[in-house]
PDB file of C-alpha atoms in Angstrom:
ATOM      1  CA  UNK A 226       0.000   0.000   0.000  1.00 36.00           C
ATOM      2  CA  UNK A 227       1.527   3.574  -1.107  1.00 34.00           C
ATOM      3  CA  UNK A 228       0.008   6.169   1.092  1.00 34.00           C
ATOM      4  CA  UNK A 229       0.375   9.833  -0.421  1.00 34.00           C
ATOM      5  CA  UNK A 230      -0.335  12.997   1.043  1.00 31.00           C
ATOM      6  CA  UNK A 231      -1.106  16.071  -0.708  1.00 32.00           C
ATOM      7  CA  UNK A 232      -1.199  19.726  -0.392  1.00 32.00           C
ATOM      8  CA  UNK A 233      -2.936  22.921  -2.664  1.00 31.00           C
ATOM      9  CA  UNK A 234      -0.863  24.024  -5.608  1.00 34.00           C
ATOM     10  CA  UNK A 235      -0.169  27.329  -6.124  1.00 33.00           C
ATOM     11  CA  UNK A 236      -1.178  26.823  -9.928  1.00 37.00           C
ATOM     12  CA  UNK A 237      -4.284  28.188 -10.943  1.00 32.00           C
ATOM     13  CA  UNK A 238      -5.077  26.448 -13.745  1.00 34.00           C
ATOM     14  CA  UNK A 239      -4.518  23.027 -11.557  1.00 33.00           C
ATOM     15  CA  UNK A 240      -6.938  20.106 -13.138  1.00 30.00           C
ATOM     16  CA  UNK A 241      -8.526  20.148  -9.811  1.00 35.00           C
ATOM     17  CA  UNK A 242      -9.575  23.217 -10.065  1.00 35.00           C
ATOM     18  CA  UNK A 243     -13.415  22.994  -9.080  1.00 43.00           C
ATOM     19  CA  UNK A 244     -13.948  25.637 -11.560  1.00 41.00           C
ATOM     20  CA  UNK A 245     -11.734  24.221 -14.430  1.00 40.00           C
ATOM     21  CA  UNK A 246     -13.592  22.598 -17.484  1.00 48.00           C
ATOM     22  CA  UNK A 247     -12.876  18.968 -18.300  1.00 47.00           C
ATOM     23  CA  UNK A 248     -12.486  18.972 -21.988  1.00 45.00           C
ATOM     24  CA  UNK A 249     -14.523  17.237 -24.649  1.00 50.00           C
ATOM     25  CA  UNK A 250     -11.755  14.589 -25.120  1.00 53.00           C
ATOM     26  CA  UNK A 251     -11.889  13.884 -21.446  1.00 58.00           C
ATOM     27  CA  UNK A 252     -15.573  13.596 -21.077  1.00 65.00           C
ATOM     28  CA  UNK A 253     -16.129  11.570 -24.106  1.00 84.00           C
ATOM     29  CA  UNK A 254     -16.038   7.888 -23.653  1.00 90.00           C
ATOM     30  CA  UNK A 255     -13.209   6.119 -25.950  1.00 92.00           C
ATOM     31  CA  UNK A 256     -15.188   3.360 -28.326  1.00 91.00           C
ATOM     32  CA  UNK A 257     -12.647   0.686 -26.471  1.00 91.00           C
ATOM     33  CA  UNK A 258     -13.992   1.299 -23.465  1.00 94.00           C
ATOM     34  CA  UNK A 259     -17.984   1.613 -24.728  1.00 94.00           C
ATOM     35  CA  UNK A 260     -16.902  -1.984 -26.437  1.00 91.00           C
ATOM     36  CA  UNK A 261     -14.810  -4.099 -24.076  1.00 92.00           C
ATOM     37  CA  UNK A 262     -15.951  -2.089 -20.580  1.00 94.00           C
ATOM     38  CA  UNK A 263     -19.376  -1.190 -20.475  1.00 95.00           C
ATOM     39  CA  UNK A 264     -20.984  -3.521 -22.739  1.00 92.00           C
ATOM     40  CA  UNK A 265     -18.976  -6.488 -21.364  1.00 92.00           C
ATOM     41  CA  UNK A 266     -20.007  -5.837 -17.496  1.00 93.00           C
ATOM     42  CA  UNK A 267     -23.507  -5.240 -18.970  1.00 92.00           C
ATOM     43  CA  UNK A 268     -23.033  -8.651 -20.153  1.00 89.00           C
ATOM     44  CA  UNK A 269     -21.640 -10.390 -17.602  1.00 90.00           C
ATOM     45  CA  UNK A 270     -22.946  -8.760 -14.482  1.00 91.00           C
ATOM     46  CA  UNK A 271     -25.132 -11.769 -12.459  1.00 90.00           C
ATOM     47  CA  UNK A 272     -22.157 -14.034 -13.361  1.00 89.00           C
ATOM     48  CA  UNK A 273     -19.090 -11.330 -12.410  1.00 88.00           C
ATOM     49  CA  UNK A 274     -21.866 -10.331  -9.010  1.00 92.00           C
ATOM     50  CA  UNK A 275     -21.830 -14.054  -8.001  1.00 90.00           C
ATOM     51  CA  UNK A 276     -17.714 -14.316  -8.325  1.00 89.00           C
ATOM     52  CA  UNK A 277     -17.612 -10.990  -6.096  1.00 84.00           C
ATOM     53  CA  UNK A 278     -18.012 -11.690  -2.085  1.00 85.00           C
ATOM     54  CA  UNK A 279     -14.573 -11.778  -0.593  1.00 87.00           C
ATOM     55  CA  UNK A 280     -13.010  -9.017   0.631  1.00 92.00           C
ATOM     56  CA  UNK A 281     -10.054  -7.498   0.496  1.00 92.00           C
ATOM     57  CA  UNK A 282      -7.935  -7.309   3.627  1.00 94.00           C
ATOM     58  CA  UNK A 283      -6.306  -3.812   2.884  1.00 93.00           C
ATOM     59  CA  UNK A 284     -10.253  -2.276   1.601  1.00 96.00           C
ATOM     60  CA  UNK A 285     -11.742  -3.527   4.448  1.00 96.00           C
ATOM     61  CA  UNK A 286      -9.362  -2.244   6.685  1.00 96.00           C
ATOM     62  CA  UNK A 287      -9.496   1.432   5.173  1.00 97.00           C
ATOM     63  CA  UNK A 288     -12.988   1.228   5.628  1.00 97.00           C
ATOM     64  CA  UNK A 289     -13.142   0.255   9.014  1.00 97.00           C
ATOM     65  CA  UNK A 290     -11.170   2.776  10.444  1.00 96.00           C
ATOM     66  CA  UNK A 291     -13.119   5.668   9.318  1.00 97.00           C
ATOM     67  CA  UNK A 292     -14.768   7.563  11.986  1.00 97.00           C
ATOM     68  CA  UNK A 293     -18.370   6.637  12.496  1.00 98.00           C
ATOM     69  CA  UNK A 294     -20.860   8.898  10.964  1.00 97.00           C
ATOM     70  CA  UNK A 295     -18.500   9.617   7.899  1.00 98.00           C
ATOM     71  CA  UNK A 296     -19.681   9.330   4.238  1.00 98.00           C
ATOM     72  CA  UNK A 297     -18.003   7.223   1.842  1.00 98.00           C
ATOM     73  CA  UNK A 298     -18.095   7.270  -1.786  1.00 98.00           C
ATOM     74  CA  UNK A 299     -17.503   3.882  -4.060  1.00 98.00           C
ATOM     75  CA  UNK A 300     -16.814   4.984  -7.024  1.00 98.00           C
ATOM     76  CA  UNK A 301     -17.380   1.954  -9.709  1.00 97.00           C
ATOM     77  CA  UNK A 302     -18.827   0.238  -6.790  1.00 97.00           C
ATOM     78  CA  UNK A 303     -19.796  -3.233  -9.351  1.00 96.00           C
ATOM     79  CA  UNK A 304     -21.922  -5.394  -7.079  1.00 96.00           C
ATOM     80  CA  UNK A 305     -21.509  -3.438  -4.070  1.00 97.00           C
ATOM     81  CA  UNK A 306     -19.699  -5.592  -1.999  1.00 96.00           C
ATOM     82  CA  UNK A 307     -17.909  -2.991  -0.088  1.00 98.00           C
ATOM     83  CA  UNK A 308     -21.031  -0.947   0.446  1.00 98.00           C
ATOM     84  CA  UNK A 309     -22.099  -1.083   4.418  1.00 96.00           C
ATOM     85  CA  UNK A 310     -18.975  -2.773   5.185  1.00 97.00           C
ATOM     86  CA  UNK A 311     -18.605  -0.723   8.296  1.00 98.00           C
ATOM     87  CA  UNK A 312     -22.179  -0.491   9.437  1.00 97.00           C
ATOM     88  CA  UNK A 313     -21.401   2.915  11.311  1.00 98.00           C
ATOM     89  CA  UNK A 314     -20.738   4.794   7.899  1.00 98.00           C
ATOM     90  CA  UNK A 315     -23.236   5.804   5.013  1.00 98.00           C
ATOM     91  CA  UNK A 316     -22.543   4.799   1.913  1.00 98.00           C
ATOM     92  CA  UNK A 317     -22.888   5.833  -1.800  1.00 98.00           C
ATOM     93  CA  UNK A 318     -21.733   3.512  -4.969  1.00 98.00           C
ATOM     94  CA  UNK A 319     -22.257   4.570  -8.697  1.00 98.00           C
ATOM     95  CA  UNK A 320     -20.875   2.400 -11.384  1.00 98.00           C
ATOM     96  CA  UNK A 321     -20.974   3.173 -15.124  1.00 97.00           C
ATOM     97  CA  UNK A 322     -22.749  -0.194 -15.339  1.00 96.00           C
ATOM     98  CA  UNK A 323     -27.013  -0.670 -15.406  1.00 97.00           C
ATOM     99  CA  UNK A 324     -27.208  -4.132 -14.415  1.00 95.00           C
ATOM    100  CA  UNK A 325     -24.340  -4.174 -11.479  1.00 97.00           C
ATOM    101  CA  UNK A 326     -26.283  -1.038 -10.139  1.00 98.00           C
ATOM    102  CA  UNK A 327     -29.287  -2.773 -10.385  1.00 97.00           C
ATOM    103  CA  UNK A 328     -27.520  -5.810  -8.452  1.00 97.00           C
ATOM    104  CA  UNK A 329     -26.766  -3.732  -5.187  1.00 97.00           C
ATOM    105  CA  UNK A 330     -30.202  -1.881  -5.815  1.00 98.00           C
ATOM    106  CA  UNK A 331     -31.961  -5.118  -5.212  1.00 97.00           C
ATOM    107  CA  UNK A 332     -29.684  -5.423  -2.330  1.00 97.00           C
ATOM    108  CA  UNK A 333     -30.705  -2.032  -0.731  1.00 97.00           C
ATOM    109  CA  UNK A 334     -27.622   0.111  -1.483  1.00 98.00           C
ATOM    110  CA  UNK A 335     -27.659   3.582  -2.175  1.00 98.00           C
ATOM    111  CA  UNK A 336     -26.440   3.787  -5.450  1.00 98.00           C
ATOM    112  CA  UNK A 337     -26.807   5.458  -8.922  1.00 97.00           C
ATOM    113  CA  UNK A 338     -25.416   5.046 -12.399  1.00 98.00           C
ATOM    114  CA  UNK A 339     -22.333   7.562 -13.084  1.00 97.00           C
ATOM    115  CA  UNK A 340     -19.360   8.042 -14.718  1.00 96.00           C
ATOM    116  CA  UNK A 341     -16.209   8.110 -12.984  1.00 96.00           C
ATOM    117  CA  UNK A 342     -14.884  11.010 -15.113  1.00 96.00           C
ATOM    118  CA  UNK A 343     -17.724  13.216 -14.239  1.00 96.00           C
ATOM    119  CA  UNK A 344     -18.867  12.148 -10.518  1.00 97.00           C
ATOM    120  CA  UNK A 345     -22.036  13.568  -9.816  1.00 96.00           C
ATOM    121  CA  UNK A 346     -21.237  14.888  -6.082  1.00 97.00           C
ATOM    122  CA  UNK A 347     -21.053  18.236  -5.323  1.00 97.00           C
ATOM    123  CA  UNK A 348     -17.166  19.162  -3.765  1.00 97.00           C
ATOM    124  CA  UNK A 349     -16.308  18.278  -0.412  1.00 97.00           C
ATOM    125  CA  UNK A 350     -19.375  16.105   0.248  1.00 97.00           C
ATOM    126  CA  UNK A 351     -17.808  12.900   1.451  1.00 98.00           C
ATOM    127  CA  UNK A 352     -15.392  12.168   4.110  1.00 98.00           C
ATOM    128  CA  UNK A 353     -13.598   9.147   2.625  1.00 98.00           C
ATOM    129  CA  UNK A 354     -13.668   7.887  -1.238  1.00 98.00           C
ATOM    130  CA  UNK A 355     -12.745   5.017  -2.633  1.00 97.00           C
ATOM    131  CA  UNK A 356     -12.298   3.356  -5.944  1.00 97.00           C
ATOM    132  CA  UNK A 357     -11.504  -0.247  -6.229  1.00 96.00           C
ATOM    133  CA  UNK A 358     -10.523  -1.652  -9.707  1.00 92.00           C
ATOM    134  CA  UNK A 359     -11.564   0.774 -11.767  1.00 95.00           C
ATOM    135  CA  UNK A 360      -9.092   3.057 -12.974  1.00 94.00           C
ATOM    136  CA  UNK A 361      -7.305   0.693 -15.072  1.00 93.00           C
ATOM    137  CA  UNK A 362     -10.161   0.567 -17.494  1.00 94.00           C
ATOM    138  CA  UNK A 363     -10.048   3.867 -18.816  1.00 93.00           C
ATOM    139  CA  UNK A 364      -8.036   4.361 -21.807  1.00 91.00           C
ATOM    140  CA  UNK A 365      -6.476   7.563 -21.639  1.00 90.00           C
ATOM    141  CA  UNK A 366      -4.006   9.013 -19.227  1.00 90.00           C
ATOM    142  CA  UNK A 367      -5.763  12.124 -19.294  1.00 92.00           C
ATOM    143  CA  UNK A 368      -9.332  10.264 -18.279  1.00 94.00           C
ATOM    144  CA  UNK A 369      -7.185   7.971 -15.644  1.00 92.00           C
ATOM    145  CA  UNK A 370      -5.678  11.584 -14.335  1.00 93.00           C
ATOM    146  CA  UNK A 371      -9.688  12.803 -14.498  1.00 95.00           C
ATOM    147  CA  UNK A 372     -10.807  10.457 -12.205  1.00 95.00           C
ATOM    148  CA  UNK A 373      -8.574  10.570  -9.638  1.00 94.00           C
ATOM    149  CA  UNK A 374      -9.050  14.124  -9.752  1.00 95.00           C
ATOM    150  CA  UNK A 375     -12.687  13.776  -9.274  1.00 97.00           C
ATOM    151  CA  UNK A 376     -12.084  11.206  -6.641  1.00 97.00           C
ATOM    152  CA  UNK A 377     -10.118  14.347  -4.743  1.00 96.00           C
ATOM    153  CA  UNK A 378     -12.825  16.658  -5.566  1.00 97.00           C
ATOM    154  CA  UNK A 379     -16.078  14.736  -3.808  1.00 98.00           C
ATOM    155  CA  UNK A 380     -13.857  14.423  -0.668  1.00 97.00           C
ATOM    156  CA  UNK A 381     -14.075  17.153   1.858  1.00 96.00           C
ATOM    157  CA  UNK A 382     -10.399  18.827   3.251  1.00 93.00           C
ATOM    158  CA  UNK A 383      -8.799  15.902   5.356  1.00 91.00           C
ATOM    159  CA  UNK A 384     -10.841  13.236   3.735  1.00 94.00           C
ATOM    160  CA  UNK A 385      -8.876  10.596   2.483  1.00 96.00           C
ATOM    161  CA  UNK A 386      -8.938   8.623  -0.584  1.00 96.00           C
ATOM    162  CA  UNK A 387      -8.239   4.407  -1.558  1.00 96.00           C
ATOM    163  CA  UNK A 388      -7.422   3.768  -4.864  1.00 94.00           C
ATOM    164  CA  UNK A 389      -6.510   0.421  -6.143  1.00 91.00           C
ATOM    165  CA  UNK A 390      -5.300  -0.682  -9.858  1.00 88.00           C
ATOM    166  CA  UNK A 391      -4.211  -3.878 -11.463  1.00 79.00           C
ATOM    167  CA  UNK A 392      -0.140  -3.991 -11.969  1.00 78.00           C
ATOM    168  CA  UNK A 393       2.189  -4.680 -14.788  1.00 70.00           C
ATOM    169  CA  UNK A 394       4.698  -6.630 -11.540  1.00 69.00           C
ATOM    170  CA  UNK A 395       2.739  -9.615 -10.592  1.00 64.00           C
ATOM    171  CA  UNK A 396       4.340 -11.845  -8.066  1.00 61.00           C
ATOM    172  CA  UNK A 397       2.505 -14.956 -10.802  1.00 63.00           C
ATOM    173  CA  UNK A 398       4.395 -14.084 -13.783  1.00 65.00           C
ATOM    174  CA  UNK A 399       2.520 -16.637 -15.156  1.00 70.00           C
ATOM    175  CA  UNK A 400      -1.085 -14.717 -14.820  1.00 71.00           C
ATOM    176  CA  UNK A 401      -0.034 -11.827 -17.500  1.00 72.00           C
ATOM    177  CA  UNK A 402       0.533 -14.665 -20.374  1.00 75.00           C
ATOM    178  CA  UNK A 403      -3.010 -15.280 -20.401  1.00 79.00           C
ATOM    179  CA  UNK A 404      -3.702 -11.568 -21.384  1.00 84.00           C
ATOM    180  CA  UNK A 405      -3.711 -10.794 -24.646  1.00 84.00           C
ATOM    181  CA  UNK A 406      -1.587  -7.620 -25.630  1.00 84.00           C
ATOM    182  CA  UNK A 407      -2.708  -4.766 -27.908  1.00 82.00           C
ATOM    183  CA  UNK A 408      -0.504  -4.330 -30.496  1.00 70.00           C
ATOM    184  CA  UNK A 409       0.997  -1.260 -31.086  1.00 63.00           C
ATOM    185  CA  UNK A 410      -1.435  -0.417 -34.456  1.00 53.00           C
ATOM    186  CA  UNK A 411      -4.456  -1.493 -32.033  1.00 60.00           C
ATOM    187  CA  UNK A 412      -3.638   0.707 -29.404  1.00 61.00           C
ATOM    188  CA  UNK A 413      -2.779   3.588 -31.632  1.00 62.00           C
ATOM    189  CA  UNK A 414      -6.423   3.267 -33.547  1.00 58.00           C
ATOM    190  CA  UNK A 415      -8.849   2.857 -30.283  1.00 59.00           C
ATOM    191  CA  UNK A 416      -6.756   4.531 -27.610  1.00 54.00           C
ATOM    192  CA  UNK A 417      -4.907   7.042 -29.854  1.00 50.00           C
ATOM    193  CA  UNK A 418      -3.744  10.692 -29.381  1.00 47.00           C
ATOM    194  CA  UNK A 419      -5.630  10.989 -26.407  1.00 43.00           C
ATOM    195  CA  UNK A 420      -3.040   9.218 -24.624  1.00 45.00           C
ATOM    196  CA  UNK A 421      -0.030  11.337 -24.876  1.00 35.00           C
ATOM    197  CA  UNK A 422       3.001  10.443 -22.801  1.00 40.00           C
ATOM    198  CA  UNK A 423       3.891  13.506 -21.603  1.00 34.00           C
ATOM    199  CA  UNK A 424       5.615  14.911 -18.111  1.00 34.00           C
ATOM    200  CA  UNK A 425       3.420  17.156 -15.791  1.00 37.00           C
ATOM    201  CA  UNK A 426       4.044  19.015 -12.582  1.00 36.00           C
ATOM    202  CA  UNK A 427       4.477  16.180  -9.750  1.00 35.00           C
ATOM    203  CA  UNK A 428       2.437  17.573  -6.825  1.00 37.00           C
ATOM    204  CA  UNK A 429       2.224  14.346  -4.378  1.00 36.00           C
ATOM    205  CA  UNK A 430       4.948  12.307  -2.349  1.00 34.00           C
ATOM    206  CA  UNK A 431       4.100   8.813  -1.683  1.00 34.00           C
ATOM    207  CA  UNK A 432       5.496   6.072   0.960  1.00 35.00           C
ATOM    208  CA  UNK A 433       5.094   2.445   0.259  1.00 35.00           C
ATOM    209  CA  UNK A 434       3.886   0.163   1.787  1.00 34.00           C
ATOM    210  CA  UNK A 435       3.632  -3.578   1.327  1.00 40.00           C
ATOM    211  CA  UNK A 436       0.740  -5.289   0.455  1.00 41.00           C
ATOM    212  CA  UNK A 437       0.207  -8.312   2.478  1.00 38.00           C
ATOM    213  CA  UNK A 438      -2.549 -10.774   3.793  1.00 35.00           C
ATOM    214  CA  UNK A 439      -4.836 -10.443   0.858  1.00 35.00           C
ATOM    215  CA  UNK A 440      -7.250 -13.327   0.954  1.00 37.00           C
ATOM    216  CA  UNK A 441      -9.589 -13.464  -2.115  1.00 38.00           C
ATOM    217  CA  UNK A 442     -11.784 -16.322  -3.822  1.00 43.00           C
ATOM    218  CA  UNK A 443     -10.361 -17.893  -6.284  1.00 43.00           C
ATOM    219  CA  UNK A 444     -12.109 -15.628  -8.713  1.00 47.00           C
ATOM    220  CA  UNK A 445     -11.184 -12.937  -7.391  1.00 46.00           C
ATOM    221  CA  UNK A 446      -7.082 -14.388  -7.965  1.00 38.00           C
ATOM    222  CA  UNK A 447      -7.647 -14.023 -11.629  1.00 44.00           C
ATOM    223  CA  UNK A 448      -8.390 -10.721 -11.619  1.00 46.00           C
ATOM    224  CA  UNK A 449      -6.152  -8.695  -8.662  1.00 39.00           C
ATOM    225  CA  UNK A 450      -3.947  -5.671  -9.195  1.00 41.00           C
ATOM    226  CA  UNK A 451      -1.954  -4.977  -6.336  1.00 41.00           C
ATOM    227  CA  UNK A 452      -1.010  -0.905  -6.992  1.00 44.00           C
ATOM    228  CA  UNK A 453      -3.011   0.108  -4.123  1.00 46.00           C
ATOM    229  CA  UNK A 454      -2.942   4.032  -3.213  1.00 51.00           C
ATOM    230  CA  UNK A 455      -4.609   5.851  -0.211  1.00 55.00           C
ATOM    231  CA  UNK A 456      -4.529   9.695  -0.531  1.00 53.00           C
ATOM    232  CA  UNK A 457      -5.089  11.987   2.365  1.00 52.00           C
ATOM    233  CA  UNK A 458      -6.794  15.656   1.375  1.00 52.00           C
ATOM    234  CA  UNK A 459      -4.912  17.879   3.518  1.00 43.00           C
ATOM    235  CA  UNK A 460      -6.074  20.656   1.221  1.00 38.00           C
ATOM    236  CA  UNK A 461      -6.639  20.375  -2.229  1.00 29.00           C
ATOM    237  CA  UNK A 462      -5.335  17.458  -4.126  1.00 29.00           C
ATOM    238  CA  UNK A 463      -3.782  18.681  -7.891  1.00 26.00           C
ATOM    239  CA  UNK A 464      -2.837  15.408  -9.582  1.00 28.00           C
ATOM    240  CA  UNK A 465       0.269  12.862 -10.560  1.00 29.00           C
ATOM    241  CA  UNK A 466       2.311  12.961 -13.040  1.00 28.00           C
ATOM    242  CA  UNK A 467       2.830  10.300 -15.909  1.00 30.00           C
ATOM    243  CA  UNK A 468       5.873   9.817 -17.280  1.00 33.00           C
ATOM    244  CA  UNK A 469       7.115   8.224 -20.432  1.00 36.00           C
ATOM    245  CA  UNK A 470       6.564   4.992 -20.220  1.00 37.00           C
ATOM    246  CA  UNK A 471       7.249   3.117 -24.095  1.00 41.00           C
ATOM    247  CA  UNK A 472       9.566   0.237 -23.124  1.00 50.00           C
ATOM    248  CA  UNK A 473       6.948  -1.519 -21.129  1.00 70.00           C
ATOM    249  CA  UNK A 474       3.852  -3.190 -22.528  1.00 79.00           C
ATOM    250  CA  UNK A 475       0.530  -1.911 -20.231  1.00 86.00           C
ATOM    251  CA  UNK A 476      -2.792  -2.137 -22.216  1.00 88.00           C
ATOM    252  CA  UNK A 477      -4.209  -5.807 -22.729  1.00 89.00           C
ATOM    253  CA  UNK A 478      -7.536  -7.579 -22.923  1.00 91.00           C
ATOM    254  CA  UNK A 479      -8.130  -9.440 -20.489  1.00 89.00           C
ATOM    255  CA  UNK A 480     -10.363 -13.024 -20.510  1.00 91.00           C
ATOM    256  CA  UNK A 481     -13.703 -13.247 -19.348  1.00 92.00           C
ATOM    257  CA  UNK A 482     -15.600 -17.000 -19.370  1.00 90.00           C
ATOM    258  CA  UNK A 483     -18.940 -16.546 -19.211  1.00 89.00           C
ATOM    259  CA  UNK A 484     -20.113 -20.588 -19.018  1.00 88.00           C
ATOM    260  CA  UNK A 485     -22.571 -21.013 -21.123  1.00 82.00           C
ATOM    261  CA  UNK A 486     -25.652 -21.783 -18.660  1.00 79.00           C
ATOM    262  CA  UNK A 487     -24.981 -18.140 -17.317  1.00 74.00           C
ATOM    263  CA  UNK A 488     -24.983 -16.599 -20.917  1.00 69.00           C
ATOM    264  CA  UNK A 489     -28.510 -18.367 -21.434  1.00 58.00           C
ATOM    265  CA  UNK A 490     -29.940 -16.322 -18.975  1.00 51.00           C
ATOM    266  CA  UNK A 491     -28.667 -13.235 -19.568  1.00 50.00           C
ATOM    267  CA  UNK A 492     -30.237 -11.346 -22.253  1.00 56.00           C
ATOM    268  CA  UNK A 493     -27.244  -8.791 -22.707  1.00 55.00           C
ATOM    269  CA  UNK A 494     -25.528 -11.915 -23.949  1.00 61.00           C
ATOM    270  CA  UNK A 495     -27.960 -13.231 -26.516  1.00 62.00           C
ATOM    271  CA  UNK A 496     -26.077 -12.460 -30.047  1.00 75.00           C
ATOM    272  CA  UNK A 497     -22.656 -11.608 -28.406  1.00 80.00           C
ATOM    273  CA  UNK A 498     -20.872 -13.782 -30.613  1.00 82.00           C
ATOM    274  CA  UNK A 499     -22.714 -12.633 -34.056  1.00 78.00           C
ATOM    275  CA  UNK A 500     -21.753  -8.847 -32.966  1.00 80.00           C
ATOM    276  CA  UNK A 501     -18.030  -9.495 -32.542  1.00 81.00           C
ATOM    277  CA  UNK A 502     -18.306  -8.611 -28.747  1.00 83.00           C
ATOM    278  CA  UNK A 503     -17.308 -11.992 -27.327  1.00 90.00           C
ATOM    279  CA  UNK A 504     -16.234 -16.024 -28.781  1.00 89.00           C
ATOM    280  CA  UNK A 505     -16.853 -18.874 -28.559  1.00 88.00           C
ATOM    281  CA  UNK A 506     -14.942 -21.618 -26.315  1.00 89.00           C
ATOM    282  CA  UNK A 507     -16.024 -25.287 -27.006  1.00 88.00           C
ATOM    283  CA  UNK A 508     -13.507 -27.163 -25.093  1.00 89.00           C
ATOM    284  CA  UNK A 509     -14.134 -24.630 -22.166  1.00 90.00           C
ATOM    285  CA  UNK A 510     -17.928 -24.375 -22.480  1.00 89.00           C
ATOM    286  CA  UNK A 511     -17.899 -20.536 -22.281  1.00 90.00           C
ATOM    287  CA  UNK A 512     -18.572 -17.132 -23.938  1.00 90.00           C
ATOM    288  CA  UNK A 513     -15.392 -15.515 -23.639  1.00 92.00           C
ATOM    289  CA  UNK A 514     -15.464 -11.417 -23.439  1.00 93.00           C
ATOM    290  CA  UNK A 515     -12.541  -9.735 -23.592  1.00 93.00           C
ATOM    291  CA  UNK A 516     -11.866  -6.661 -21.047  1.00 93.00           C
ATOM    292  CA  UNK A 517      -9.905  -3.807 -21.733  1.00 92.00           C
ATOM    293  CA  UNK A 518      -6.984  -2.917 -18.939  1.00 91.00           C
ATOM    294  CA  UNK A 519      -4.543  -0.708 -18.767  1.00 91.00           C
ATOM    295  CA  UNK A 520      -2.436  -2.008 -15.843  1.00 86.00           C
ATOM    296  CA  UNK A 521       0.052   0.281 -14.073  1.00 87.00           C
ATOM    297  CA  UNK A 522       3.907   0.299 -14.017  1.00 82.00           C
ATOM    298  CA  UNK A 523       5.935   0.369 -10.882  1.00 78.00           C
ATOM    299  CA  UNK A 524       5.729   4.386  -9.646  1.00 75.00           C
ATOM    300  CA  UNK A 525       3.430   5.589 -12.533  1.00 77.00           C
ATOM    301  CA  UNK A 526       0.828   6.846 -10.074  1.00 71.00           C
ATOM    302  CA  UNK A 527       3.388   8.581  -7.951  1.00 68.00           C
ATOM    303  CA  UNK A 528       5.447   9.830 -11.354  1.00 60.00           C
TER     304      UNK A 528
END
């Protein structure tokens, strides 16, 4: 765990500037992620809800030792599972995806559908925010930079922050050869010149911390990035820098299995195959959707 503390910039036109303008390019949704994001959690939503339960260790912690009485914010909240963790808290999830909302709806969660580019909380209204797995699906460095901004935004002055991402350094080196990697013309076509590599003025300091205990199903295994960053608001949080990165391959598609007595019953599924959104798998007896990820480099949050 990386814990980074952050002060107000003397820069005016800072990107968390509550009174800056997010460009068009920001705000707009990338086709990649409309294509192999949304419409694949649309898709696979009861069958990723029913793989989501266990907790992790270094979340749950966070959570718990928020002051009772605080509001906390889950941004791309999926299935809710971290919503009401600590029963002394309120909670709020949005998630860019209908049918997860409509999964911790049915479960009694506060929650709404929202992007996490454009949170729709006022400034300052939560204590604590968090965002679990999320911020390696957008695209863009500028919309990953966005939504950590807006993360800092919601959360009042000495609020604090959790963010988690999936990681290029995985202890099983074995897990990132069953990702498929975008090659270079791919990446250039969806994620394009809305991606440029460029230095910006580093505003944070960060201490690490180890990541340890984490106890997941086995799921849950498949899927875990362990980047996990906890910002505290002392003031006004003004973003990270992201440096130049080329040497190091970071956006992949990632497997889903969707076995084929889940796909039956979920309409969003019905004609996957004949619209290119997901395959076939025979010898595994699944729909297989493939999920966009940008996974993070050593230090590129703190950059």
């Amino acid at each position: 765990m990386k814990e980074i503390k952050t002060k107000r910039s003397s820069n005016p036109s800072s990107p968390l500037n509550p009174d800056a303008k997010c460009s068009s390019s920001v705000q707009s949704t990338p086709e990649i992620e409309k294509k192999y994001v949304h419409r694949v959690y649309d898709a696979i939503a009861p069958h990723f809800s029913a793989t989501r339960f266990a907790k992790w260790p270094k979340v749950s912690a966070f959570l718990n030792t928020l002051p009772s009485g605080s509001v906390i914010l889950d941004a791309g909240c999926g299935n809710g599972k971290y919503l009401g963790l600590n029963p002394n808290c309120f909670f709020i999830g949005c998630d860019i995806s209908a049918p997860l909302i409509q999964i911790c709806s049915d479960r009694g969660h506060e929650v709404l559908v929202a992007d996490a580019v454009n949170l729709p909380y006022r400034s300052g209204y939560g204590d604590a925010a968090i965002s679990i797995a999320v911020l390696h699906h957008l695209s863009t460095e500028h919309r990953r930079k966005k939504a950590i901004d807006e993360l800092v935004r919601v959360v009042k002055k000495g609020g604090h922050v959790l963010i988690t991402v999936w990681a290029v350094e995985q202890e099983d080196g074995s897990l990132v050869n069953k990702w498929t990697p975008l090659t270079r013309k791919y990446v250039e076509e969806w994620v394009g010149p809305g991606s440029p590599r460029v230095h910006s003025s580093s505003y944070v300091t960060l201490e690490s911390i180890p990541e340890t205990e984490v106890s997941v199903s086995s799921e849950e295994v498949k899927d875990f990035g362990n980047a996990i960053e906890h910002k505290e608001v002392e003031d006004c949080v003004v973003g990270t820098e992201i440096g130049d990165r080329n040497d190091k391959q970071q956006e992949y598609f990632v497997p889903w299995h969707l076995p084929y007595h889940r796909a039956e019953v979920s309409g969003a599924s019905v004609g996957a195959v004949e619209n290119g959104l997901a395959r076939k798998d025979d010898q595994k007896g699944a729909i297989v959707y493939d999920r966009y990820y940008h996974v993070f480099g050593e230090g590129e949050l703190e950059r």
